[in-house]
Coordinates of C-alpha atoms in Angstrom, one line a residue:
M110 CA 18.7 -17.8 -17.3
T111 CA 17.4 -18.1 -13.7
F112 CA 17.0 -15.5 -11.0
E113 CA 19.8 -15.7 -8.5
D114 CA 18.3 -14.7 -5.2
G115 CA 21.2 -15.6 -3.0
F116 CA 22.1 -12.0 -2.5
V117 CA 18.7 -11.2 -0.9
A118 CA 18.3 -14.5 1.0
D119 CA 19.8 -13.0 4.2
L120 CA 17.9 -9.7 4.1
R121 CA 15.5 -9.1 7.0
P122 CA 12.2 -7.5 6.1
G123 CA 13.4 -4.1 7.3
E124 CA 16.4 -4.2 5.0
A125 CA 14.7 -4.4 1.7
P126 CA 15.4 -1.4 -0.5
A127 CA 12.6 1.2 -0.4
E128 CA 12.2 1.3 -4.2
V129 CA 11.6 -2.5 -4.2
I130 CA 8.9 -2.2 -1.5
L131 CA 7.3 0.8 -3.2
D132 CA 7.2 -0.8 -6.7
A133 CA 5.8 -4.1 -5.4
L134 CA 3.0 -2.3 -3.4
R135 CA 2.4 0.2 -6.2
W136 CA 1.6 -2.5 -8.8
E137 CA -0.3 -4.7 -6.4
L138 CA -2.6 -1.8 -5.4
L139 CA -3.0 -0.7 -9.0
N140 CA -4.0 -4.2 -10.1
D141 CA -6.4 -4.6 -7.2
W142 CA -7.9 -1.1 -7.8
T143 CA -8.4 -1.7 -11.5
R144 CA -9.9 -5.1 -10.9
Y145 CA -12.3 -3.5 -8.4
L146 CA -13.3 -0.7 -10.8
N147 CA -14.0 -3.3 -13.6
D148 CA -15.9 -5.7 -11.3
D149 CA -19.6 -5.8 -12.2
R150 CA -20.6 -7.2 -8.8
H151 CA -20.3 -3.8 -7.3
P152 CA -22.1 -1.2 -9.5
D153 CA -21.9 1.7 -7.0
K154 CA -18.1 2.0 -6.7
T155 CA -18.4 4.6 -4.0
A156 CA -20.6 2.7 -1.6
E157 CA -18.9 1.7 1.7
K158 CA -20.1 -1.9 1.3
A159 CA -18.6 -2.1 -2.2
Y160 CA -15.3 -0.7 -1.0
V161 CA -15.1 -3.2 1.9
W162 CA -16.1 -6.4 -0.1
G163 CA -14.7 -5.4 -3.5
F164 CA -11.4 -3.8 -2.6
I165 CA -10.4 -3.6 1.1
N166 CA -10.9 -7.2 2.0
G167 CA -8.8 -8.5 -1.0
D168 CA -5.4 -9.9 0.0
F169 CA -2.3 -8.7 -1.7
G170 CA 1.5 -8.2 -1.4
C171 CA 2.3 -10.2 1.7
D172 CA 6.1 -10.1 1.2
A173 CA 6.1 -6.4 0.3
L174 CA 3.8 -5.6 3.3
R175 CA 6.1 -7.6 5.6
C176 CA 9.0 -5.5 4.4
L177 CA 7.0 -2.3 4.7
W178 CA 6.1 -3.0 8.4
G179 CA 9.7 -4.1 8.9
T180 CA 10.8 -0.6 7.9
H181 CA 8.3 0.8 10.3
E182 CA 10.3 -0.8 13.1
T183 CA 13.8 -0.2 11.7
N184 CA 13.7 2.8 9.5
Y185 CA 10.6 5.0 10.2
P186 CA 11.6 7.8 7.7
M187 CA 11.7 5.2 4.9
F188 CA 8.4 3.8 6.0
A189 CA 6.8 7.2 6.1
E190 CA 8.2 8.1 2.7
T191 CA 6.8 4.9 1.2
V192 CA 3.3 5.5 2.7
W193 CA 3.5 9.2 1.6
L194 CA 4.4 8.2 -2.0
L195 CA 1.5 5.6 -2.1
H196 CA -0.9 8.2 -0.8
R197 CA 0.3 10.8 -3.2
E198 CA 0.1 8.5 -6.2
F199 CA -3.2 6.8 -5.4
S200 CA -5.2 9.3 -3.4
E201 CA -3.9 12.6 -4.8
G202 CA -3.7 11.4 -8.4
A203 CA 0.0 11.9 -8.9
G204 CA 0.5 8.3 -10.2
A205 CA 0.4 9.3 -13.9
D206 CA 3.7 11.1 -13.1
V207 CA 5.2 7.7 -12.3
H208 CA 3.7 5.5 -15.1
P209 CA 1.2 6.0 -17.9
L210 CA -0.8 3.0 -16.6
F211 CA -2.1 5.4 -13.9
A212 CA -3.6 7.7 -16.5
N213 CA -7.4 7.9 -16.2
V214 CA -7.4 5.8 -13.1
P215 CA -9.7 7.4 -10.5
P216 CA -8.1 8.2 -7.2
I217 CA -8.5 5.9 -4.2
P218 CA -9.9 7.8 -1.2
A219 CA -7.1 8.1 1.3
D220 CA -9.0 6.4 4.1
I221 CA -9.9 3.5 1.8
L222 CA -6.3 3.2 0.7
F223 CA -5.1 3.1 4.3
R224 CA -7.8 0.6 5.3
K225 CA -6.8 -1.6 2.4
I226 CA -3.1 -1.6 3.4
A227 CA -4.0 -2.2 7.1
S228 CA -6.4 -5.0 6.3
A229 CA -4.0 -6.8 4.0
S230 CA -1.2 -6.3 6.6
A231 CA -3.0 -8.1 9.4
P232 CA -1.5 -11.5 8.6
V233 CA 2.1 -10.2 8.3
A234 CA 2.3 -7.6 11.0
R235 CA 0.9 -9.5 14.0
K236 CA 2.5 -7.2 16.6
L237 CA -0.1 -4.5 15.7
T238 CA -3.8 -4.5 15.5
E239 CA -5.5 -3.4 12.4
H240 CA -6.7 -0.3 14.2
Q241 CA -3.1 0.5 15.3
M242 CA -1.8 0.1 11.8
L243 CA -4.5 2.3 10.4
K244 CA -3.6 5.1 12.9
I245 CA 0.1 4.7 11.9
L246 CA -0.7 4.8 8.2
R247 CA -2.9 7.9 8.5
K248 CA -0.1 9.7 10.4
A249 CA 2.9 8.7 8.2
P250 CA 2.3 11.1 5.3
Q251 CA 2.1 14.1 7.6
D252 CA 5.3 12.8 9.4
Y253 CA 7.1 12.5 6.1
A254 CA 6.0 16.0 5.0
S255 CA 7.3 17.5 8.2
M256 CA 10.7 15.7 7.7
R257 CA 11.2 17.1 4.2

């Protein structure tokens, strides 16, 4: 059996279902964060330099990030909800509610999470600078909370 992708071939990045974007980013971030935590090259996991070189600068999820930033342009409430959920699961420790793989995984500081997403987004969201993306990402969870 092969995967028939014809039904998604005509989707623009802003039209991908929110759950698909969220799941892809969730697992990419979890894999990168776990890899960072188990990497012996950075013994002090809370040092700024270790965060930057061991976690933030790693590339991940280009297609999912392209879709995420597409929703920023076409469906801001969906974008804000996705960023809010990622923040909640990774920075506030609610990930174990989603999947047992999150159990016993230390939270990612919110600023580090947003810097990771902005850094990895630079190649796919060229209309915005990394600084602009970071500002948008930091604001999105509050925007979503006020929409609820």
